Short mmCIF file of C-alpha atoms in Angstrom, two decimals:
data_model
loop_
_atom_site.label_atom_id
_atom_site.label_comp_id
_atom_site.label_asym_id
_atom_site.label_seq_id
_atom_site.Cartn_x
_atom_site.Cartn_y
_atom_site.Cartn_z
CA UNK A 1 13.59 -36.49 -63.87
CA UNK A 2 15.73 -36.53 -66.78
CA UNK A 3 19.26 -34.36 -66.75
CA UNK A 4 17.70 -32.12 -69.72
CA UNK A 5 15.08 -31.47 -67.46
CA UNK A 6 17.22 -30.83 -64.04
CA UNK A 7 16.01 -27.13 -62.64
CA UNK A 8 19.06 -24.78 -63.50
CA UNK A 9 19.93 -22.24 -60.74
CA UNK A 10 20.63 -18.56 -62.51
CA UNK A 11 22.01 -15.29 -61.46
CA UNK A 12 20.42 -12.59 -62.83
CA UNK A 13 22.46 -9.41 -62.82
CA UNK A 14 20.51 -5.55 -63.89
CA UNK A 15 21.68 -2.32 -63.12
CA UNK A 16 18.21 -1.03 -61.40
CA UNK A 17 14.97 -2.25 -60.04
CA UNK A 18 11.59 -0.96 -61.27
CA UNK A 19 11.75 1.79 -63.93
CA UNK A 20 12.56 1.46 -67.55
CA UNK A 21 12.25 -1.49 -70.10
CA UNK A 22 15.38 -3.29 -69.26
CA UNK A 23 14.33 -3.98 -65.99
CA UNK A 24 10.93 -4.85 -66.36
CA UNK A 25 11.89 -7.40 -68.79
CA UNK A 26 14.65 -8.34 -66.18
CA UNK A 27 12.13 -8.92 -63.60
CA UNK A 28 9.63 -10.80 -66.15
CA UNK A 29 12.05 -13.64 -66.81
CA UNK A 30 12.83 -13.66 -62.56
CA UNK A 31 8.92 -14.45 -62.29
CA UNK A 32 9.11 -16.63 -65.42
CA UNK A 33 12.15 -19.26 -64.37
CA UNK A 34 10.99 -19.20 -61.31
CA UNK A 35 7.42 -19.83 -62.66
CA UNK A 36 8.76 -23.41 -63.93
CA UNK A 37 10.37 -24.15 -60.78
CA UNK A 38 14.03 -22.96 -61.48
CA UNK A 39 16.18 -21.70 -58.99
CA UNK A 40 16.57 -17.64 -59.45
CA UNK A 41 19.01 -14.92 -58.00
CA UNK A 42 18.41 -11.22 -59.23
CA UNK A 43 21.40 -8.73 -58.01
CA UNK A 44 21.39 -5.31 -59.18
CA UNK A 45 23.09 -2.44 -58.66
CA UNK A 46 20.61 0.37 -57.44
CA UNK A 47 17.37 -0.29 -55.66
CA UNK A 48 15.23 2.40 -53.70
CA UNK A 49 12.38 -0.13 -52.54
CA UNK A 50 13.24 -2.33 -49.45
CA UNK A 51 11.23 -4.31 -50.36
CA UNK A 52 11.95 -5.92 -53.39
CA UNK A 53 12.50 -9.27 -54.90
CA UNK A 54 16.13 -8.36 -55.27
CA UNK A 55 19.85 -7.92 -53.36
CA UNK A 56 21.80 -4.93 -54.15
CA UNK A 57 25.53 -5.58 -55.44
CA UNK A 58 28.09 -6.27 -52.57
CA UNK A 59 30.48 -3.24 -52.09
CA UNK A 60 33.97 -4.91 -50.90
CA UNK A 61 34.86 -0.94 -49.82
CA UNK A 62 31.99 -0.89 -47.72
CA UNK A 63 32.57 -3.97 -45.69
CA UNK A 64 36.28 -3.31 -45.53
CA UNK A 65 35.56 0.61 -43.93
CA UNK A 66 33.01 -1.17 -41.42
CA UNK A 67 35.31 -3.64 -40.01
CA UNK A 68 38.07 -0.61 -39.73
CA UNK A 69 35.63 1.12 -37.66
CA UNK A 70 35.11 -2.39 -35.44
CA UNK A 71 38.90 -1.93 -34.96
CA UNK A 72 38.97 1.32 -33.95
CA UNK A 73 37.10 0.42 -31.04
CA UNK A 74 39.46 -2.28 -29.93
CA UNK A 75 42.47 -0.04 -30.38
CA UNK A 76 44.66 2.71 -27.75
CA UNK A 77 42.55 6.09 -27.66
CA UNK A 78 45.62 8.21 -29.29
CA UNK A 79 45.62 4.78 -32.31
CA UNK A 80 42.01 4.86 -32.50
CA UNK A 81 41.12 7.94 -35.07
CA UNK A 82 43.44 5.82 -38.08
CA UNK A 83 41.01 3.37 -38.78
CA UNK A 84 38.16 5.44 -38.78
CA UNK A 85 39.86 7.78 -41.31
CA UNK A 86 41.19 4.95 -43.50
CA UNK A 87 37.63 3.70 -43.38
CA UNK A 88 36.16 7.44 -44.38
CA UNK A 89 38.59 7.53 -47.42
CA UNK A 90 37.67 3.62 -48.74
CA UNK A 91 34.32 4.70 -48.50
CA UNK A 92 34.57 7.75 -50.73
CA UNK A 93 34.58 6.45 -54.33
CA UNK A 94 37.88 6.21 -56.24
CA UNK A 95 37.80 8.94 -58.81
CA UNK A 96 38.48 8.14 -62.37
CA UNK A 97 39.96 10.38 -64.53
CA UNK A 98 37.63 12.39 -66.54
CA UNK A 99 36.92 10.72 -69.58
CA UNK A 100 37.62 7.32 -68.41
CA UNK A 101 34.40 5.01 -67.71
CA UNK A 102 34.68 3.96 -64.11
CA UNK A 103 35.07 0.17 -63.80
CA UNK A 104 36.37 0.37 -59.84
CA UNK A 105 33.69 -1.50 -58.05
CA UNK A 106 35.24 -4.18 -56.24
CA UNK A 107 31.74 -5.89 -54.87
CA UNK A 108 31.37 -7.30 -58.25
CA UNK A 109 34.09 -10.02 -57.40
CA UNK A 110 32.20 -11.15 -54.73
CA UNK A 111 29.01 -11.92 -57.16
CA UNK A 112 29.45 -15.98 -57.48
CA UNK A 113 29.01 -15.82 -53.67
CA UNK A 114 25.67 -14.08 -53.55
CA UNK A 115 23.89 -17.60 -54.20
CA UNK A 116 24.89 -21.09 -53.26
CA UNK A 117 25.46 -23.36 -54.41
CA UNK A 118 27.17 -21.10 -57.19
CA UNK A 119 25.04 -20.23 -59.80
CA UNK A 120 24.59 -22.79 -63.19
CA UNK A 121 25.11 -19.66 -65.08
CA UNK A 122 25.17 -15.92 -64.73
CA UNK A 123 23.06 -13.86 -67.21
CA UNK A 124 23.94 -10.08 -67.47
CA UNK A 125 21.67 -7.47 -68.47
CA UNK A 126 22.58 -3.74 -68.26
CA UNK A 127 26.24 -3.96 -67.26
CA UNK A 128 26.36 0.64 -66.96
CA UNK A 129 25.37 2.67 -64.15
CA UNK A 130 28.10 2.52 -61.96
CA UNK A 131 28.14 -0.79 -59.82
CA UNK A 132 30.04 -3.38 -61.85
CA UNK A 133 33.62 -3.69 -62.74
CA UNK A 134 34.03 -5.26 -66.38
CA UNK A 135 37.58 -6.12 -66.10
CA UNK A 136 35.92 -8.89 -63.77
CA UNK A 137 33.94 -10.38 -67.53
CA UNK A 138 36.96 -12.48 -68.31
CA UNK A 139 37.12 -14.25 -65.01
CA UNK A 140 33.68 -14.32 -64.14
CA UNK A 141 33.12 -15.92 -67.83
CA UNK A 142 36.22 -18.16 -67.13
CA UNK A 143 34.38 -20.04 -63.96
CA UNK A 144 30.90 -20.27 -65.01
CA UNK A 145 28.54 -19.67 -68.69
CA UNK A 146 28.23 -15.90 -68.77
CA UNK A 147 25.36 -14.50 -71.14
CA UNK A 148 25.01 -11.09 -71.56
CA UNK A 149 21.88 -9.37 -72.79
CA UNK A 150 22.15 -6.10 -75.09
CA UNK A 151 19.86 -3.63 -74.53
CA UNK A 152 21.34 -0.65 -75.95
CA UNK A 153 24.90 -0.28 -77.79
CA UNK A 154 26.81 0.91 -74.60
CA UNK A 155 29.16 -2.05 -74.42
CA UNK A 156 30.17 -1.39 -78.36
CA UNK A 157 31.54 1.83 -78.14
CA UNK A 158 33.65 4.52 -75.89
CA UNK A 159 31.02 6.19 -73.67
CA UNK A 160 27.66 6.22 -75.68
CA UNK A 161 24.32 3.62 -75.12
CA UNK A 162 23.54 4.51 -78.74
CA UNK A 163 25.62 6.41 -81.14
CA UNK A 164 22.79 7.57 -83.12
CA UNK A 165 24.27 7.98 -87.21
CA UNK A 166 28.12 7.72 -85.40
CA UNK A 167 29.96 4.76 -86.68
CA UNK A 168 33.53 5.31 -84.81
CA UNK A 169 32.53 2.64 -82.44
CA UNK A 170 33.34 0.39 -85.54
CA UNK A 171 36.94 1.38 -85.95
CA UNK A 172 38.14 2.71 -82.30
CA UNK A 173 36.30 5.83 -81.27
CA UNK A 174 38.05 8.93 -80.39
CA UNK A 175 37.01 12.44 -81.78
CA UNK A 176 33.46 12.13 -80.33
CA UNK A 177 31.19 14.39 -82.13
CA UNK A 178 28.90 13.89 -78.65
CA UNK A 179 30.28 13.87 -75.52
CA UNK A 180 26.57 14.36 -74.09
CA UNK A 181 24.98 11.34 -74.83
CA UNK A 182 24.22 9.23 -71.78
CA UNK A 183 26.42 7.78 -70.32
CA UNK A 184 28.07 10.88 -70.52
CA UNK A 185 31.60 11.86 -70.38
CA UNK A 186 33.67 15.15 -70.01
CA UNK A 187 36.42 14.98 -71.57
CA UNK A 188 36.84 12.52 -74.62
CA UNK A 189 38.69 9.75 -73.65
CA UNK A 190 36.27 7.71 -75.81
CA UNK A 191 39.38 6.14 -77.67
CA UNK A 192 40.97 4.44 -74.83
CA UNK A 193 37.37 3.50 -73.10
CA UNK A 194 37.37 1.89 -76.42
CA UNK A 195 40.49 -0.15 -76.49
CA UNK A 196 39.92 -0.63 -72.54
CA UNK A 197 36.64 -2.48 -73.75
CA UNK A 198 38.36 -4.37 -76.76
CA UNK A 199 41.51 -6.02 -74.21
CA UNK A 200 38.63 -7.38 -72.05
CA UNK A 201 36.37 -8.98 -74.36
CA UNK A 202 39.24 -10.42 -76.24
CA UNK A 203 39.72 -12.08 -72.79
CA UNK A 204 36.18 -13.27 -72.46
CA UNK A 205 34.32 -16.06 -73.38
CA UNK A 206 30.81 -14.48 -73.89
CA UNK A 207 27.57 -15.87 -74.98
CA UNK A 208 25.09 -13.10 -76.46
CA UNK A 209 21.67 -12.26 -76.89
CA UNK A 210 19.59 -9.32 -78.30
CA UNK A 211 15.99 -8.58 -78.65
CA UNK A 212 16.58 -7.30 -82.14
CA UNK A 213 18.31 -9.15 -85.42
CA UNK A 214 19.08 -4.69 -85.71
CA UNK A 215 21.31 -5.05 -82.63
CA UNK A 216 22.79 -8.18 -83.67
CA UNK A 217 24.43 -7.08 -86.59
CA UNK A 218 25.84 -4.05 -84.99
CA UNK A 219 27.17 -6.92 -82.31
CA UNK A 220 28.59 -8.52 -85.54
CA UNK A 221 30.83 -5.56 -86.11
CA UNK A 222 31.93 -4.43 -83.12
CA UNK A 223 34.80 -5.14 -80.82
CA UNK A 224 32.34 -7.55 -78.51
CA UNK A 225 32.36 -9.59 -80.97
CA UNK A 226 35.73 -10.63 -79.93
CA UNK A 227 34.80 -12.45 -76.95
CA UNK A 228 31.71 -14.03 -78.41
CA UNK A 229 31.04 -17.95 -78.04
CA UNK A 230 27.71 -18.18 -79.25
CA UNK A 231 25.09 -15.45 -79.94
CA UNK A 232 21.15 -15.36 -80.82
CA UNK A 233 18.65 -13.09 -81.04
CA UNK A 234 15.63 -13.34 -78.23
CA UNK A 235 12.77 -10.85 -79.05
CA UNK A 236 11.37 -9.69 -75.87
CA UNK A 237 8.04 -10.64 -74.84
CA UNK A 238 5.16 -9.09 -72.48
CA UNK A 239 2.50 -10.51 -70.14
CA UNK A 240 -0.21 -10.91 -72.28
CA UNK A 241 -2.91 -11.48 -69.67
CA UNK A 242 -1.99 -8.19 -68.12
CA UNK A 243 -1.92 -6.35 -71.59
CA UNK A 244 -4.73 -7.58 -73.19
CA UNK A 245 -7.81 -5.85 -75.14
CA UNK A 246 -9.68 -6.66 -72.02
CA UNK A 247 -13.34 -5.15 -72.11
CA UNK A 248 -12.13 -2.93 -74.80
CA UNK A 249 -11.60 0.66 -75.42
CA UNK A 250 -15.14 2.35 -74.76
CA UNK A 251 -14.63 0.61 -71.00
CA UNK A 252 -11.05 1.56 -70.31
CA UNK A 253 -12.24 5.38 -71.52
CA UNK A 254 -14.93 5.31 -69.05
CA UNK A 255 -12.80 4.10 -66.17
CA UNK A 256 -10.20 7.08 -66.96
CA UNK A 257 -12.78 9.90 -67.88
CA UNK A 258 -11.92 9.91 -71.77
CA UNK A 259 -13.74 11.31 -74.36
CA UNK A 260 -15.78 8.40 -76.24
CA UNK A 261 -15.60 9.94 -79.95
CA UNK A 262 -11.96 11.13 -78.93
CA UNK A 263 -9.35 10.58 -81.21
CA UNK A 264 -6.68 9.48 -78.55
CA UNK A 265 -3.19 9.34 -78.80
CA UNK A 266 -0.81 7.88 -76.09
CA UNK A 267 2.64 8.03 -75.47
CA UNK A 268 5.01 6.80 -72.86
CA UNK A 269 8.28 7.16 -71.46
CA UNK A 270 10.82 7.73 -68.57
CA UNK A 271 10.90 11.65 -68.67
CA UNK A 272 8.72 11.94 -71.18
CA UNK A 273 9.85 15.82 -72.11
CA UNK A 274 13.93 15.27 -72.02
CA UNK A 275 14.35 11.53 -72.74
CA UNK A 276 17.21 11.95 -74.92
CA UNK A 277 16.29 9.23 -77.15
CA UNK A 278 12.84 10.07 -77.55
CA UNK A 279 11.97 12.93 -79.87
CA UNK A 280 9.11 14.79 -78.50
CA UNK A 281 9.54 18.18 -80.20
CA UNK A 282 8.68 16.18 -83.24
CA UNK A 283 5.85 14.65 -81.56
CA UNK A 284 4.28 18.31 -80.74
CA UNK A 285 5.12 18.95 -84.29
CA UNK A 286 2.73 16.08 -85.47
CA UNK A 287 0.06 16.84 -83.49
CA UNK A 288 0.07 20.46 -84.08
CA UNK A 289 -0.32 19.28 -87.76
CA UNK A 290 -2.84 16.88 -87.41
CA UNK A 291 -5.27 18.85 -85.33
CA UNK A 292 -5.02 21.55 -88.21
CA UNK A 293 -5.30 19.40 -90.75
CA UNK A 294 -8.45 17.52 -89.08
CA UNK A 295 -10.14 21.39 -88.35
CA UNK A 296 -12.13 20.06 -85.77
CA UNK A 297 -13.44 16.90 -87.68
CA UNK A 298 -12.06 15.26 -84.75
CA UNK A 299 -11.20 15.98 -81.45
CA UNK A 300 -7.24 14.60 -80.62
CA UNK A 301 -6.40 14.11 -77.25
CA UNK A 302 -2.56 13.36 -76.73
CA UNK A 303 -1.74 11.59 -73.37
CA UNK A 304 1.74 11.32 -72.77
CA UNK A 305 2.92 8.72 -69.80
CA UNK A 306 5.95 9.16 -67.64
CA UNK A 307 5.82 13.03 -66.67
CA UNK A 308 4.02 15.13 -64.15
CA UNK A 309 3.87 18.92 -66.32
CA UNK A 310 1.17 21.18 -66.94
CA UNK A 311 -0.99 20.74 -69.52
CA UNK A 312 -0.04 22.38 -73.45
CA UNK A 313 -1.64 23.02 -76.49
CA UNK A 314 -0.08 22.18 -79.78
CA UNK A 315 -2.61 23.38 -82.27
CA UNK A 316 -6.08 22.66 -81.72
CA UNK A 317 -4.80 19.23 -79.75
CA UNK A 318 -4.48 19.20 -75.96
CA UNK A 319 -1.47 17.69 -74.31
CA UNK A 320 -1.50 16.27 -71.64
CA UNK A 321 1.19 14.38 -69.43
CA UNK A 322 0.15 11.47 -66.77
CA UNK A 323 2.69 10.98 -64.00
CA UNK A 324 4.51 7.70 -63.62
CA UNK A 325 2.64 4.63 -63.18
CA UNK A 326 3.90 1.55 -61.90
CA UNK A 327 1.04 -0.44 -62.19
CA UNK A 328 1.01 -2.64 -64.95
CA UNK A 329 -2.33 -3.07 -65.02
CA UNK A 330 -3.15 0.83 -65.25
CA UNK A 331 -0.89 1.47 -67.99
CA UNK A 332 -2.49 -1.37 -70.02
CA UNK A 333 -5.88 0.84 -69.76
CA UNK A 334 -4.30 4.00 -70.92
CA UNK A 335 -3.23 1.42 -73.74
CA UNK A 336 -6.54 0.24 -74.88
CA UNK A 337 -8.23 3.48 -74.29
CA UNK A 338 -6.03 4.89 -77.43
CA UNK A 339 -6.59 5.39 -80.65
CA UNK A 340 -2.95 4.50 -81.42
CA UNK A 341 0.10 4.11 -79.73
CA UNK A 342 2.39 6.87 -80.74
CA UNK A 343 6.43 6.28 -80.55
CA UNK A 344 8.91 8.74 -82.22
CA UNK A 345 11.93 7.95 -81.18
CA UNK A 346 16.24 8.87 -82.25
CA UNK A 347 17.68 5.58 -81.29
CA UNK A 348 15.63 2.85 -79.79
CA UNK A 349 16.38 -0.60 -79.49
CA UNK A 350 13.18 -2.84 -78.92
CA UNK A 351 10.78 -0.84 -76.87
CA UNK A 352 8.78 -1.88 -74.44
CA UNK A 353 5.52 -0.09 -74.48
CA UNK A 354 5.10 -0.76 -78.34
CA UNK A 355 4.72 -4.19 -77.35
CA UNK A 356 2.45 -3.74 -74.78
CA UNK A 357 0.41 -1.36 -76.98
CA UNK A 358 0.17 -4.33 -79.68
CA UNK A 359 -0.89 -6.45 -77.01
CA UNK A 360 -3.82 -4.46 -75.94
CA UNK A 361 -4.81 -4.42 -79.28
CA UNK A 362 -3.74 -0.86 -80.33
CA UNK A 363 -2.34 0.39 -83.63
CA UNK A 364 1.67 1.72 -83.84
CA UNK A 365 2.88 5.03 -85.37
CA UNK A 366 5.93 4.82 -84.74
CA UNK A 367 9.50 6.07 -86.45
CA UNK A 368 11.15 3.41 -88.18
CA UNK A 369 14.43 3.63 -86.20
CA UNK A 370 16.45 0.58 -84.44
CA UNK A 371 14.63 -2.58 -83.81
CA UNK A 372 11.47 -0.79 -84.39
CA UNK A 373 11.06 -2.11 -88.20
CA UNK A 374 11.20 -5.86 -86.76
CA UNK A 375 8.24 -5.26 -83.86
CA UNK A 376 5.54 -2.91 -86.22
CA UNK A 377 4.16 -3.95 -89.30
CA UNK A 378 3.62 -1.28 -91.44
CA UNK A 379 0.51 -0.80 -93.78
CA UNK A 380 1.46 -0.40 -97.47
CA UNK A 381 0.72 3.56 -97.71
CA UNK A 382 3.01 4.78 -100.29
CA UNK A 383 2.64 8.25 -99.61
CA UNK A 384 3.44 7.66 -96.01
CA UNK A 385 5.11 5.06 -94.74
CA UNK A 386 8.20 3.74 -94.87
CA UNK A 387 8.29 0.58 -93.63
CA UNK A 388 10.05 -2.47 -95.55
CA UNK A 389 8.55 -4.66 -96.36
CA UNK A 390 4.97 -3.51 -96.09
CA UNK A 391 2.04 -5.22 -95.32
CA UNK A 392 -1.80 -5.66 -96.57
CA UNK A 393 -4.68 -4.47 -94.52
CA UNK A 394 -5.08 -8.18 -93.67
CA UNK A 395 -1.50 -8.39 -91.55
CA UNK A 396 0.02 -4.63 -90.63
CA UNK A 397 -0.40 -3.64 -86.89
CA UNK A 398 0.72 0.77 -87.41
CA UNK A 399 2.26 2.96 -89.54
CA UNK A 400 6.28 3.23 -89.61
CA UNK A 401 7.52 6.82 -90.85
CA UNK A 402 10.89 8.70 -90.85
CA UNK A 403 12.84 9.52 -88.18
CA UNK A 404 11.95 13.29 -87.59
CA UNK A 405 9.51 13.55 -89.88
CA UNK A 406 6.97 15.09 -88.57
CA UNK A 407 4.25 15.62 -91.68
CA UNK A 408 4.87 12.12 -91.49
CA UNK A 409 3.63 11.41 -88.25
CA UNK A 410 0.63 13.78 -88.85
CA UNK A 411 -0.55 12.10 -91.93
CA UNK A 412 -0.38 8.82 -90.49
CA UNK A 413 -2.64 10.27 -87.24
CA UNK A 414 -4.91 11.86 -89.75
CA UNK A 415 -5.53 9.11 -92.19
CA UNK A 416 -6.19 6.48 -89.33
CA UNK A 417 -8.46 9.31 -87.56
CA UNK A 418 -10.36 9.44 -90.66
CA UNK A 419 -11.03 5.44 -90.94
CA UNK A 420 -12.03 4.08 -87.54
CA UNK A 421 -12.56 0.42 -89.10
CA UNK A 422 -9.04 0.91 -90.07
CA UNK A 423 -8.21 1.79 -86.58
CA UNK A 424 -10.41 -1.53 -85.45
CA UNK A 425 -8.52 -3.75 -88.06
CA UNK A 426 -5.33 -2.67 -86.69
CA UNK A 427 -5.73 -3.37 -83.87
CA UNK A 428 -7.22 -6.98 -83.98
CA UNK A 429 -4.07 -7.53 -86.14
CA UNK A 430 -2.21 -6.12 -83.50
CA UNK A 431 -3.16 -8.23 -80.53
CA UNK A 432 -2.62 -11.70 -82.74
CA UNK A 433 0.51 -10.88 -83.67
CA UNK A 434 1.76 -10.01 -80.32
CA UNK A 435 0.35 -13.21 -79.27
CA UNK A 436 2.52 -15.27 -82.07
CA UNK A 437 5.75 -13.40 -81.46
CA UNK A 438 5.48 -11.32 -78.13
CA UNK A 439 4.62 -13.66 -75.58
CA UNK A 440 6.53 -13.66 -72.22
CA UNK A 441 6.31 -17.07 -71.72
CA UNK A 442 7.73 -17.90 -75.40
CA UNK A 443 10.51 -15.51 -74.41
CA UNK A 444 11.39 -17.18 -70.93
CA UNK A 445 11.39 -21.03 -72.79
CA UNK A 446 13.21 -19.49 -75.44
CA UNK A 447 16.05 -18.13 -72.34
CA UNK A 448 15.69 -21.51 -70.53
CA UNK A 449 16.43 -23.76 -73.97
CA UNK A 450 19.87 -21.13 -74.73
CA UNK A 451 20.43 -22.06 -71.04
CA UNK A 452 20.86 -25.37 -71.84
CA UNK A 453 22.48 -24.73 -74.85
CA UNK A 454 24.57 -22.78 -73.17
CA UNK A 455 25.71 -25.29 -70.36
CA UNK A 456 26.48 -28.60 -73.38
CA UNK A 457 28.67 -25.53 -74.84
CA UNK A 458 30.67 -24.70 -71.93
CA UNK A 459 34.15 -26.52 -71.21
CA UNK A 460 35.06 -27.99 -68.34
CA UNK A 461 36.88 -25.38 -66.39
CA UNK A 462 33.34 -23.89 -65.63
CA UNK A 463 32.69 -26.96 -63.53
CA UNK A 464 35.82 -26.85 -62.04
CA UNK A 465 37.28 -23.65 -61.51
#
């Protein structure tokens, strides 16, 4: 075996296990290096199920407190209760004050020693959610190649994961017009999480990726920049055996008790009804629309995946929401029983479940916002689309419109409900494309060659230190 070809040992670090994009594409490339026989550790910092593939991040507090309360034991009765309190106050968090983002958790210094040997590199996804201490980025990135993957803007700015039309980020934050946005904050203290962030990636020596060239740029302006070695952009991929047209959408309908001549429109997310980023009210807007418009030329069905709720009207269109569904395999049927995949979204960066819809060979309407533009290839409709560019029949997979533009959306639902060859066309167009851009496997090679890269780039005081 050649040196190029040596297996690498990696450290993957997430902030949860299971739900949301960012950790199902976490756990895709776990599966996928370990697939082609590398060595693969996956930390994170919040995990309800015992029995996953994963450790949870050390907590140096927590040990300390239980070894207090060993002591306690071994000390005189009327010595015995000052461990034991000690230990009660280590193990109540350190509170910051409000406004400042909470970087005091001490287990993250004890990462390196979660695997050994010690890690070839350690690749970072979701560094928010209160378990790791950035301060630790400039020595962790000092002793061994530290990659972090970008999947939302938190790390650019003073509280926010996306700062929706805000550009403050760019020149130091402060005067937050949103306090609310997750992560939120109460008082604004945006300014000096701002410079906090700035003194540590200036610090750092970084290597970045995003899913989106979208992301990238923003990278490219912003104070992370500063610590940056290397960067590129890795589009995100999906399994495309599991997401895959399969018997097709007549079968999948049958399975879930759907309407045949239905026109069907599915869409998913975490919290489907409150997801901040999501825009739903324009969503019910759209459909309300469309089912008017259509006047019972068509019977629309809108399936929305993430939420138990009741059922709603929204015109003549029923609404319905399907609880959470971990089963890959069972969302990829909701997926090819639709018509098309519906997304409106505020801020998104490169979402998951449009990919998975292309794979199963299902047309987009989505909003053109984020790294949307770059995963949905929009038909030429001049009256209502707005993608650019814009594509011919022979190579579009959906329909791109404006953020909150909900006669948008409808027209686009109405015009493909109207043309189910369209629909058909789409959605052959759909499934090759995902399999030329959005394959999994193309996404972990494409990790396991900047690996590499990443390791001839590296000095020596990452072997050494």
């Amino acid at each position: 075996m050649t040196e190029a070809a040596q297996p690498l040992r990696v450290l993957l670090v997430d902030s949860v296990f299971g739900r949301g994009g960012a950790a199902a594409i976490t756990s895709s490339l776990r599966l996928g290096l370990h697939s082609r026989g590398h060595t693969v550790a996956h930390v994170v910092g919040h995990c309800d199920d015992p029995s996953a593939p994963v450790m949870t991040m050390p907590s140096q507090r927590g040990r300390l407190a239980r070894a207090l309360g060993y002591g306690a034991a071994r000390l005189p009765g009327h010595l015995g209760h000052l461990p034991s309190r000690l230990a009660a106050r280590l193990q109540r968090p350190k509170a910051a004050s409000p406004g400042l983002e909470n970087f005091n958790f001490p287990g993250s210094r004890d990462l390196l020693r979660l695997m050994s040997p010690r890690p070839d590199l350690v690749h970072c996804h979701n560094l928010h959610g209160g378990y790791f201490d950035l301060r630790y980025l400039p020595k962790l990135s000092a002793r061994v190649p530290t990659l972090l993957t970008l999947h939302d803007a938190w790390l650019l700015a003073g509280h926010c994961a996306h700062s929706f039309g805000c550009e403050r980020w760019i020149t130091g934050c402060g005067n937050c017009p949103d306090l609310t946005i997750p992560p939120a904050i109460p008082v604004d203290r945006t300014a000096d999480n701002w410079r906090c962030k700035r003194d540590i990636f200036s610090r750092s020596r970084l290597f970045i990726t995003t899913p989106s060239r979208w992301l990238m740029e923003k990278v490219g302006r912003s104070i992370l920049s500063m610590g940056s070695i290397d960067s590129r952009v890795i589009p995100n991929g999906v399994d495309l055996e599991t997401y895959c047209p399969s018997d097709g959408r007549l079968a999948a309908r049958r399975e879930l008790g759907i309407g045949l001549d239905d026109f069907v429109v599915v869409f998913a997310a975490n919290g489907v009804r409150d997801n901040v980023w999501k825009d739903m009210a324009t969503l019910r807007l759209a459909l309300d629309v469309a089912s008017r418009a259509l006047n019972g030329q068509a019977r629309v069905r809108f399936l929305a995946l993430g939420e138990s709720a009741p059922p709603e009207r929204a015109g003549d269109a029923t609404l319905e929401f399907v609880p959470y569904v971990s089963e890959a395999a069972h969302v990829a049927r909701y997926f090819r029983a639709a018509s098309v995949y519906a997304h409106a979204a505020k801020a998104d960066t490169f979402p998951t479940t449009i990919l998975e819809a292309l794979a199963c060979g299902t047309p987009i309407i989505a909003t053109a916002v984020g790294g949307i533009p770059e995963q949905v290839r929009s038909l030429d409709l001049s009256a209502i689309s707005v993608g650019s560019p814009s594509y011919s029949i022979d190579n579009a997979t959906g329909i791109l419109t404006a953020p909150g533009d909900a006669d948008g959306l409808a027209a686009a639902m109405v015009y493909l409900a109207h043309d189910v060859a369209l629909v058909g066309r789409l959605g052959q167009n759909a499934r090759l494309d995902a399999e030329r851009r959005f394959d999994v496997r193309r996404q972990v090679d494409t990790y396991v060659e900047w690996y590499r890269h990443m390791l001839e780039r590296s000095t020596p005081s990452h072997s050494f230190a």
